[in-house]
Each structure stands twice: as structure tokens, then as C-alpha cells.
Short mmCIF file of C-alpha atoms in Angstrom, two decimals:
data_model
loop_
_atom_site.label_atom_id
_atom_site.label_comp_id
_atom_site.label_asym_id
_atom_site.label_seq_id
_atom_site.Cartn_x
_atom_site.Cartn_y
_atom_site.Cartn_z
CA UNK A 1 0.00 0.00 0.00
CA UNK A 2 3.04 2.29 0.90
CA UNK A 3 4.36 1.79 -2.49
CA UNK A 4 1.33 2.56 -4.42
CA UNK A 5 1.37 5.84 -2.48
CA UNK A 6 4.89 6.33 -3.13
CA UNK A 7 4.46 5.90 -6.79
CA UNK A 8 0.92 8.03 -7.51
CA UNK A 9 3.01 10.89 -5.11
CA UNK A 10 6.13 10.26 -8.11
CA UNK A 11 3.83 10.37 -10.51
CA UNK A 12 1.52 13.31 -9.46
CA UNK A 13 4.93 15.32 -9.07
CA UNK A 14 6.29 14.43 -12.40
CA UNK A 15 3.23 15.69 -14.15
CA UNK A 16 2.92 19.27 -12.68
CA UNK A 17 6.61 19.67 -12.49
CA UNK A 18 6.90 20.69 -16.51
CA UNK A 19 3.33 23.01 -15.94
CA UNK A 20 5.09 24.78 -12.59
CA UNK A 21 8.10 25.27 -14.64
CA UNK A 22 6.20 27.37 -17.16
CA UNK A 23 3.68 28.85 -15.04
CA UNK A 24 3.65 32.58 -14.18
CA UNK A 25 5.06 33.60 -10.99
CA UNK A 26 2.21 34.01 -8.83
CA UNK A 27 1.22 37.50 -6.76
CA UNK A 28 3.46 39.69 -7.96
CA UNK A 29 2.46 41.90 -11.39
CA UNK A 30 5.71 42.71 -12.94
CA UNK A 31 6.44 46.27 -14.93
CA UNK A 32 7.43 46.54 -18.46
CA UNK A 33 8.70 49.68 -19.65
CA UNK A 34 8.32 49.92 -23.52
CA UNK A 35 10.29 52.43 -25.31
CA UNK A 36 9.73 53.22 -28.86
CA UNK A 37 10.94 55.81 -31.63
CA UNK A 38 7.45 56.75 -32.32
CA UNK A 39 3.72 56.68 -31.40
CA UNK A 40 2.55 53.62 -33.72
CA UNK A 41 -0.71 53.05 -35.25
CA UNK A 42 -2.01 50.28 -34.65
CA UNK A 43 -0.92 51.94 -30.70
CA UNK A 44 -3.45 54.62 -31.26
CA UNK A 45 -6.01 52.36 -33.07
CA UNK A 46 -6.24 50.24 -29.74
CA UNK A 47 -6.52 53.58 -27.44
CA UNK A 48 -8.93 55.48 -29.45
CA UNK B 1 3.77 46.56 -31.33
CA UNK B 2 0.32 44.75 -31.56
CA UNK B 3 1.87 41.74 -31.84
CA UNK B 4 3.97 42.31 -29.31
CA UNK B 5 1.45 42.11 -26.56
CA UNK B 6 -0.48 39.43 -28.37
CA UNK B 7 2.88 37.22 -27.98
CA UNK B 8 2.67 38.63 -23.85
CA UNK B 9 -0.67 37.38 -24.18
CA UNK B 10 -0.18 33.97 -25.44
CA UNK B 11 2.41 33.51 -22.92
CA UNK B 12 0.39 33.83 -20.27
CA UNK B 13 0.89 37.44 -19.37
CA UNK B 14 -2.11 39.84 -19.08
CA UNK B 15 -1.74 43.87 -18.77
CA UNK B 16 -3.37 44.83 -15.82
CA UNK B 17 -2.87 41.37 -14.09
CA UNK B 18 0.57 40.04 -13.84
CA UNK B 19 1.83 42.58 -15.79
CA UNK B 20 1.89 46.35 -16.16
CA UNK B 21 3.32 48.20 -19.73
CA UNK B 22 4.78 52.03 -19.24
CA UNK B 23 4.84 53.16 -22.43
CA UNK B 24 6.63 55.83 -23.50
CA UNK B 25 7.16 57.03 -26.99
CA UNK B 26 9.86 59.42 -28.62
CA UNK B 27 7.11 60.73 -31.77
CA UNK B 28 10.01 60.63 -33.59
CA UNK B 29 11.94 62.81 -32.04
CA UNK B 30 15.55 61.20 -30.67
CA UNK B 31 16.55 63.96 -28.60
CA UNK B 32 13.53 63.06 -26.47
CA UNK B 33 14.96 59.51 -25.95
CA UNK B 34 17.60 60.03 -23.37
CA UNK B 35 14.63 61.68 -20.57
CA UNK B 36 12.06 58.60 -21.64
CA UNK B 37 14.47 55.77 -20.84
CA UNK B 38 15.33 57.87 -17.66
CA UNK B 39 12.02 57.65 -16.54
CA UNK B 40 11.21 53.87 -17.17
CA UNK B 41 14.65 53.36 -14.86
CA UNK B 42 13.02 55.49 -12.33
CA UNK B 43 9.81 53.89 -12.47
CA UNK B 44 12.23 50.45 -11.84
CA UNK B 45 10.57 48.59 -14.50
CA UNK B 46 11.59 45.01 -14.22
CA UNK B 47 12.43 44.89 -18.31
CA UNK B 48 12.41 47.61 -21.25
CA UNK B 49 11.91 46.26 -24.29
CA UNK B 50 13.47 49.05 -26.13
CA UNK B 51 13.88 49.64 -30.71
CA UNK B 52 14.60 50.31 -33.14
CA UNK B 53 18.05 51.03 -32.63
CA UNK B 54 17.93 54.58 -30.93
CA UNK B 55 15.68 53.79 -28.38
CA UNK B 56 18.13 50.55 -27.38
CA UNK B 57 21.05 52.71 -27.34
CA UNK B 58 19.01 55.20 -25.23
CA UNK B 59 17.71 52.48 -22.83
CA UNK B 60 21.36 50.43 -22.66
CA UNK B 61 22.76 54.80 -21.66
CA UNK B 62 20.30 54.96 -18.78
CA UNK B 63 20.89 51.46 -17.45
CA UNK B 64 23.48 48.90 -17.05
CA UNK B 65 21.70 46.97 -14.59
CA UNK B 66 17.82 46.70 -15.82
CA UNK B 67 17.48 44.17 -18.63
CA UNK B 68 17.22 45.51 -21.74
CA UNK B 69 15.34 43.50 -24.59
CA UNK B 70 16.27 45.42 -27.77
CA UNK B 71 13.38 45.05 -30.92
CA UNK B 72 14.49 45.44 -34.73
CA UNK B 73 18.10 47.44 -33.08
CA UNK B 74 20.89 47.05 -35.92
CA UNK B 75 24.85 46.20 -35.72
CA UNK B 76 23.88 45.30 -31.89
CA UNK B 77 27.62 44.64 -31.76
CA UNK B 78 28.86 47.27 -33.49
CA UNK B 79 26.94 49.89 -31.56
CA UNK B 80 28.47 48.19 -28.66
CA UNK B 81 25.12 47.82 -26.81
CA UNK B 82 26.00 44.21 -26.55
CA UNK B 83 30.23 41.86 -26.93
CA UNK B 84 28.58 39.26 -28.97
CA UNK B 85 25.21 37.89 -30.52
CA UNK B 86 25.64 34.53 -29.03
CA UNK B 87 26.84 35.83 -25.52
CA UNK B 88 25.48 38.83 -24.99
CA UNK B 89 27.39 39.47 -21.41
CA UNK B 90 25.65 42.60 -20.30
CA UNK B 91 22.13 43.22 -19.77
CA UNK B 92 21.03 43.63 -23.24
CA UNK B 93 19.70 41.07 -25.44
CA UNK B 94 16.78 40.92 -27.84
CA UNK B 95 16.51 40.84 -32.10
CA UNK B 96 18.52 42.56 -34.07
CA UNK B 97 18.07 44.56 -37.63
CA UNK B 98 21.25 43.47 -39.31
CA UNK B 99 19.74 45.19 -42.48
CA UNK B 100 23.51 44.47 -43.87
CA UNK B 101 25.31 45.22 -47.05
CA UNK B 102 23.11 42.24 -48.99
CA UNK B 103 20.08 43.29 -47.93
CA UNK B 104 20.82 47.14 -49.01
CA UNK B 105 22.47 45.75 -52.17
CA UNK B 106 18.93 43.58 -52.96
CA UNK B 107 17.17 46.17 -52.83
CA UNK B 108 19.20 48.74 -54.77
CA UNK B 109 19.30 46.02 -57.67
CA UNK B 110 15.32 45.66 -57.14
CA UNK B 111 14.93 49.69 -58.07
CA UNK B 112 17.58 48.92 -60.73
CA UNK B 113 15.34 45.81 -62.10
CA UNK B 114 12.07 48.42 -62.08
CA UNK B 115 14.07 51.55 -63.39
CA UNK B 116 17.02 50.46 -65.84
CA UNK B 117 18.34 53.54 -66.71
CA UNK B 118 18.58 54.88 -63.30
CA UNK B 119 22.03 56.35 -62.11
CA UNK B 120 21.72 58.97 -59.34
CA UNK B 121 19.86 57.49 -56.48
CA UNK B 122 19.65 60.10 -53.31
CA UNK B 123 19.70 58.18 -50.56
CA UNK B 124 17.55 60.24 -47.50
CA UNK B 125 19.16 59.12 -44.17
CA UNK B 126 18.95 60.63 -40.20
CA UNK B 127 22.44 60.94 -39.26
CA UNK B 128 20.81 61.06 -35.44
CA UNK B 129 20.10 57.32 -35.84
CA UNK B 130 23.55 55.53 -35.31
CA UNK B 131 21.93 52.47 -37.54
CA UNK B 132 21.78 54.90 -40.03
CA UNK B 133 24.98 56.41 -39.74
CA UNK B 134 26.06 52.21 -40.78
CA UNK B 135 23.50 51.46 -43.26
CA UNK B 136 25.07 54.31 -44.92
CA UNK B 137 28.51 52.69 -45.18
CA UNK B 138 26.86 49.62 -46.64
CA UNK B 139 25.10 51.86 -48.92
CA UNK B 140 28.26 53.11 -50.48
CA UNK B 141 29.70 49.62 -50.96
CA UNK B 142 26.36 48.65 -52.32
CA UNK B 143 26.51 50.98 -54.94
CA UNK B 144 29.80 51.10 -55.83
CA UNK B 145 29.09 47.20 -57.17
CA UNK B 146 25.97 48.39 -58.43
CA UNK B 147 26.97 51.18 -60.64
CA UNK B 148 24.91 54.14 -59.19
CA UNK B 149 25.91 57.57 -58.32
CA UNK B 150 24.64 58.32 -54.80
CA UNK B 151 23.36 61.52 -52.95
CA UNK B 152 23.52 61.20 -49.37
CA UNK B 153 20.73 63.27 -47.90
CA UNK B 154 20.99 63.58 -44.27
CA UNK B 155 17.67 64.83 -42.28
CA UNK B 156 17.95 64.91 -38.54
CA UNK B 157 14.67 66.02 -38.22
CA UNK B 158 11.15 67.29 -40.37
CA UNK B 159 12.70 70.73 -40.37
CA UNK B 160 15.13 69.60 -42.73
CA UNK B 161 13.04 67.80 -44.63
CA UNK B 162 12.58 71.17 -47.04
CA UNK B 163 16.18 71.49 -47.66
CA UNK B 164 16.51 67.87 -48.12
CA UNK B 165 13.75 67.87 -51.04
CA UNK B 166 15.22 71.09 -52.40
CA UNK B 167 18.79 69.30 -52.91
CA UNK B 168 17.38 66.22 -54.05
CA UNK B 169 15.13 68.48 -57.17
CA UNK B 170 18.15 70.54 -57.62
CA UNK B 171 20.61 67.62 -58.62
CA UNK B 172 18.02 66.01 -60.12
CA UNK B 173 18.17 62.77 -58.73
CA UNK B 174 16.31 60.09 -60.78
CA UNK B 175 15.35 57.16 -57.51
CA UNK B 176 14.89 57.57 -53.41
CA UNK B 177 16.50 55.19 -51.42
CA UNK B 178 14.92 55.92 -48.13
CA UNK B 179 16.70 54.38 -44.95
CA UNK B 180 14.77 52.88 -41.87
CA UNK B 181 14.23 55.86 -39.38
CA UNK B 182 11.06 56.57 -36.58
CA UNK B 183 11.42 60.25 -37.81
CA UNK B 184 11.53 59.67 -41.42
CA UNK B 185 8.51 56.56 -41.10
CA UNK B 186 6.87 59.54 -39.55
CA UNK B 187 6.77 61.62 -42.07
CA UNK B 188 6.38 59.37 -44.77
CA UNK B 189 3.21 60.94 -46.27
CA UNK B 190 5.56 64.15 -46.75
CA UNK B 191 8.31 62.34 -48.42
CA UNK B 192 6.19 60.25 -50.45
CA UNK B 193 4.04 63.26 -51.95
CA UNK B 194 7.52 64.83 -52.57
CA UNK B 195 8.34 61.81 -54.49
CA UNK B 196 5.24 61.61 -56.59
CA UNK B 197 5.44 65.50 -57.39
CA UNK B 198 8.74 64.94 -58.68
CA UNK B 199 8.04 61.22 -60.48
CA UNK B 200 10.76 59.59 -58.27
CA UNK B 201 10.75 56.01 -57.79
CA UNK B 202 11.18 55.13 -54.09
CA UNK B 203 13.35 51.96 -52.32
CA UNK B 204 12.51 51.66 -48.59
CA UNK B 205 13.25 49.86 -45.75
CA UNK B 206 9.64 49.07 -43.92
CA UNK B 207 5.90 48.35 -45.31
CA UNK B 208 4.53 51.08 -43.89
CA UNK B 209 6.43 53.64 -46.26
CA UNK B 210 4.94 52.02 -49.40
CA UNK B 211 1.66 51.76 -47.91
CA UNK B 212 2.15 56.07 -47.90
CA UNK B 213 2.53 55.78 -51.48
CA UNK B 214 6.13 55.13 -51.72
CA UNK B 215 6.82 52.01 -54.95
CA UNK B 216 8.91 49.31 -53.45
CA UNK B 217 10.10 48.03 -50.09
CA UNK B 218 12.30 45.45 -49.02
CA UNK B 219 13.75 44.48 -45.30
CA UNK B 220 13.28 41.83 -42.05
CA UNK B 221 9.55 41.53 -41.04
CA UNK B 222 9.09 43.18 -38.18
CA UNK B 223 5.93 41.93 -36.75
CA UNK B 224 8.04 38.75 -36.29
CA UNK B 225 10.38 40.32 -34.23
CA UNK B 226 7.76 42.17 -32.41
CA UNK B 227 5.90 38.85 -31.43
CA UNK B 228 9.57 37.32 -30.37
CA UNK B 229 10.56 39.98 -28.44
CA UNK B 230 7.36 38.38 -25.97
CA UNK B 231 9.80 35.32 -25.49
CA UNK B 232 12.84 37.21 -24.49
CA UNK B 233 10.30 39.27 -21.70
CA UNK B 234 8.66 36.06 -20.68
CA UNK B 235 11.99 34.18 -20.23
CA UNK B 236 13.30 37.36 -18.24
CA UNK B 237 10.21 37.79 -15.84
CA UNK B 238 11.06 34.05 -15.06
CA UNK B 239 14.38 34.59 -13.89
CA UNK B 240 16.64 34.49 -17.67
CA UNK B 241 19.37 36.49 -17.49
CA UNK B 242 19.62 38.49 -20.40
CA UNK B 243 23.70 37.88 -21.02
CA UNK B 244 22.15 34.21 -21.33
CA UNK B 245 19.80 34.71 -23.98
CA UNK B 246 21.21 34.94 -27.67
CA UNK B 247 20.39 37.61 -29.99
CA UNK B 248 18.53 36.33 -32.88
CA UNK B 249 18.89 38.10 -36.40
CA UNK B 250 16.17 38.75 -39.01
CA UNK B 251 15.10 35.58 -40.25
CA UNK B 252 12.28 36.33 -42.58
CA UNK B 253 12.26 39.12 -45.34
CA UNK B 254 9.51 40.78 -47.16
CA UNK B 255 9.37 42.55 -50.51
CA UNK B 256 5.93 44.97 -50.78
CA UNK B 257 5.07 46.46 -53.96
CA UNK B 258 2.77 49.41 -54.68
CA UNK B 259 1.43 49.12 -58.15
CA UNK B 260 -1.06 52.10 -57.95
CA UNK B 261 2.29 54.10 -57.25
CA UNK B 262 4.23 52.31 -60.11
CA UNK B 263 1.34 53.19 -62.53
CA UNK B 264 1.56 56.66 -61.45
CA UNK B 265 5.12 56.95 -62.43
CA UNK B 266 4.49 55.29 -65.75
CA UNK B 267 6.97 52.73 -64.55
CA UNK B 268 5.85 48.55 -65.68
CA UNK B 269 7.58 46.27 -62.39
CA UNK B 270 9.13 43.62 -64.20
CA UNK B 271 7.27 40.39 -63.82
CA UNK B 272 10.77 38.85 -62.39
CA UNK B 273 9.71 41.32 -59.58
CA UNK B 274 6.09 40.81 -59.10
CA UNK B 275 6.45 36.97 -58.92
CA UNK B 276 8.76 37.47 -55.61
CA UNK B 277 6.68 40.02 -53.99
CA UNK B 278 5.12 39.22 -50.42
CA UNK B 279 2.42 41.83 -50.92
CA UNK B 280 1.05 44.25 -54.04
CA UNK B 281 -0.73 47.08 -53.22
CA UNK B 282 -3.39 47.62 -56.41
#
């Protein structure tokens, strides 16, 4: 019985590992500054 | 820059959720540059995803220590924003231009293909914009091999746009090669009327010139680049260091005609030209 709990713990670990490893860190919102050479378009299309 | 955030998007990253954009935009206008990139440091952004090339110089000036990913920024080296494309080092990685001597010399054959006879191209350039300043170099060595007489035409900014026109009617120049600038892309309307008044054929380096009314382009795709530059963020925000992350090059290359301008000019693009085209404006 241990060892069948052993291995669904392995196996439950193995799967989300990969998915943690690309998941967003969680809580904090990170800033991005953007710098450009000029006000574009399709920038003032989406603000309008 | 659309695709920009849509490649944030698809990476998981949502404005307003897990992540907040400061824009901040020069209009064209370099000397603003230096102030702007001061201001995202002070706001101690986590990344600046900075381009073309004088808003990454501008942003690598203001920080050494804030990562820096560079969009559409040529001679990355060269400019010494970064040692090497495949080790970066500092805190500046990103995509590159690299709009080099082939890709000038393309499209100076392309106008010859389309015009002949042509010998005097003026070549309109922004001396403010240090990828200019190279692209002009290449330009040279393009032509030399090419056979065409060149007029360098140097417009820091739409003020000199006048004189720039005036020179280019006076030595009557008979094609435009128009270098990739924000200032000049700004003003394309202007220096594609000025074309059409004065039956010039036109070589440029982005789309959007040729969607103005200017006849040919031919350079890297930037939405590409735009959508990559996504990666480089996401990989950063995850703990990447940017001296780890390779600079990729243009991989993909786009050649836009505008037949409505063509027909204007009484000029017939050879079908040799048509055939390779990625888009024809009618």
C-alpha cells in the first residue's frame, strides 16, 4: 500500500513539475517599460 | 507593437494582471529619448523592451543593470550595446536589424530591375540614428558594385526635410533610397508626396512607407520580431538572465510592392519582380 502511495506521489509530481516550470510567478504583477521611436498606429487604433 | 502584446498574451501574461506596460514614446523625435528611458529606470521597471536602434542605445545609456530587450536594433555589436550575438554578457539582449550590405544591395538592384536607366539614387538618411549612420557605409559599398551615383541626404529632423527635397530636385536625382528611421517613417506621407510630385521612384526599408505611397520596399519583417521579443520578456520575468539569452537576427524578409504608385510613375515592375513580392498594393 506504501508503495502505491509512493508511486501516484512520483507520478503526481512528475506531471505538474513541466506546468510549474512554465507557469507565471504568482502575486506579484511585474512592470514593463516599452520604449519606442514613435507613437505607432495600430498603438493609437487600440486607445482610441 | 500589436503583436507584441499578443505574444505577452499567449504567454500567459495579461496587462493589468501580472503585468503592467509604461509606455513611453519618442514621436520621432531622438533627442527626447535620453529623458524617456530615464524615466522607465526610475519607475524600476523590471524589463524595457526598447527599438529600433535609438531607443536601445538610449535604454542600454540609462541602465546597465535593468534588462534591456532590444526590438528590430541594428549592428547590436557594433553599436556596442551588446560583446557578442551569441553571448550577450551585459544586460542587453533581444533581435537585431542586421539590415547588412546584402540586404541594401537587394534592394538597390530591385529599383535597378524596375528603373534600368537609373544612375543617381539620393539616398535620404537621419544621421541622429547611429543604424543609419552604418546602413550608410553599406550603402556606399552597395553601390559602388551596383553602378549608381549616390546623394547622401541627411535629415535629422522634419525641419530639414525642405532642404533635403530642395537638394534632391536641384541635382536632379532620378530614384529615393529611403533608410529605416522613426522620424523619417513619420513623415512618410511628406516624403512620399515629394516623391510623386517629382516622379521619383522610391526603395525603402519598412511596409509602412509604401503603404504612404512610396513604390517598393524590401527588409526583415518586423511583426516577427515584435511577437519574439514576448519570449525574451517572458523568459526574463522568469528569472533568464539576459547575457544568457542569444540575440537572434532577421530571419524572414519581405518585398511589398505598390502598383497604384508604379502606374503613377508610368513605370511597368518587371514580372521577375512581381512573382517574388510578399504583398502588391493595387
Amino acid at each position: 500500500m506504501r508503495r502505491i502511495g509512493l508511486a501516484v506521489v512520483l507520478t503526481v509530481s512528475l506531471t505538474l513539475a513541466p506546468l510549474a516550470a512554465d507557469a507565471q510567478p504568482t502575486g506579484k504583477v511585474y512592470r514593463v517599460g516599452y520604449l519606442f521611436g514613435r507613437l505607432c498606429h495600430c498603438f493609437r487604433r487600440f486607445h482610441a | 507593437m500589436e503583436a507584441f502584446r499578443q505574444g505577452l498574451r499567449e504567454l500567459g501574461w495579461v496587462e493589468g494582471q501580472n503585468i503592467i506596460i509604461d509606455y513611453r514614446f519618442a514621436e520621432g523625435r531622438l533627442d527626447r529619448l535620453p529623458d524617456l528611458a530615464d524615466e522607465l529606470v526610475r519607475l524600476k521597471v523590471d524589463v524595457i523592451v526598447a527599438g529600433p536602434t535609438p531607443p536601445a542605445v538610449a535604454a542600454r545609456n540609462a541602465t546597465r543593470t535593468i534588462p534591456i530587450v532590444m526590438t528590430n536594433a541594428a549592428e547590436p555589436v557594433e553599436l556596442g550595446l551588446v560583446t557578442s550575438l551569441a553571448r550577450p554578457r551585459g544586460n542587453v539582449t533581444g533581435l537585431a536589424w542586421s539590415v547588412n550590405l546584402e540586404i541594401i544591395g537587394k534592394g538597390i538592384e530591385m529599383l535597378k530591375e524596375t528603373v534600368p536607366k537609373v544612375r543617381r539614387v539620393a539616398v535620404l538618411a537621419n544621421p541622429a540614428n547611429p543604424g543609419n549612420v552604418l546602413a550608410v557605409r553599406d550603402v556606399k559599398a552597395a553601390a559602388r558594385s551596383s553602378g549608381v551615383q549616390l546623394q547622401i541626404l541627411e535629415a535629422r529632423g522634419p525641419g530639414d526635410l525642405d532642404g533635403v527635397f530642395a537638394a534632391m530636385a536641384k541635382e536632379r536625382v532620378e530614384a529615393l533610397l529611403v533608410l529605416a528611421d522613426s522620424m523619417l517613417t513619420l513623415h512618410r506621407a511628406r516624403i512620399a508626396d515629394f516623391a510623386a510630385k517629382n516622379r521619383l521612384p522610391s526603395m525603402h526599408g519598412l511596409r509602412e512607407e509604401v503603404e504612404a505611397g512610396g513604390l517598393m520596399s524590401y527588409g526583415p519583417t518586423l511583426v516577427a520580431n515584435f511577437r519574439r521579443a514576448a519570449t525574451y520578456v517572458d523568459k526574463i520575468l522568469k528569472g533568464a538572465k539576459p547575457a544568457d539569452l542569444p540575440i537572434e537576427q532577421p530571419t524572414t524578409f519581405e518585398l511589398v510592392i505598390n502598383l497604384k504608385t508604379a502606374k503613377a510613375l508610368g513605370l511597368t515592375v518587371p514580372q521577375s519582380l512581381l512573382v517574388r513580392a510578399d504583398e502588391i498594393i493595387q
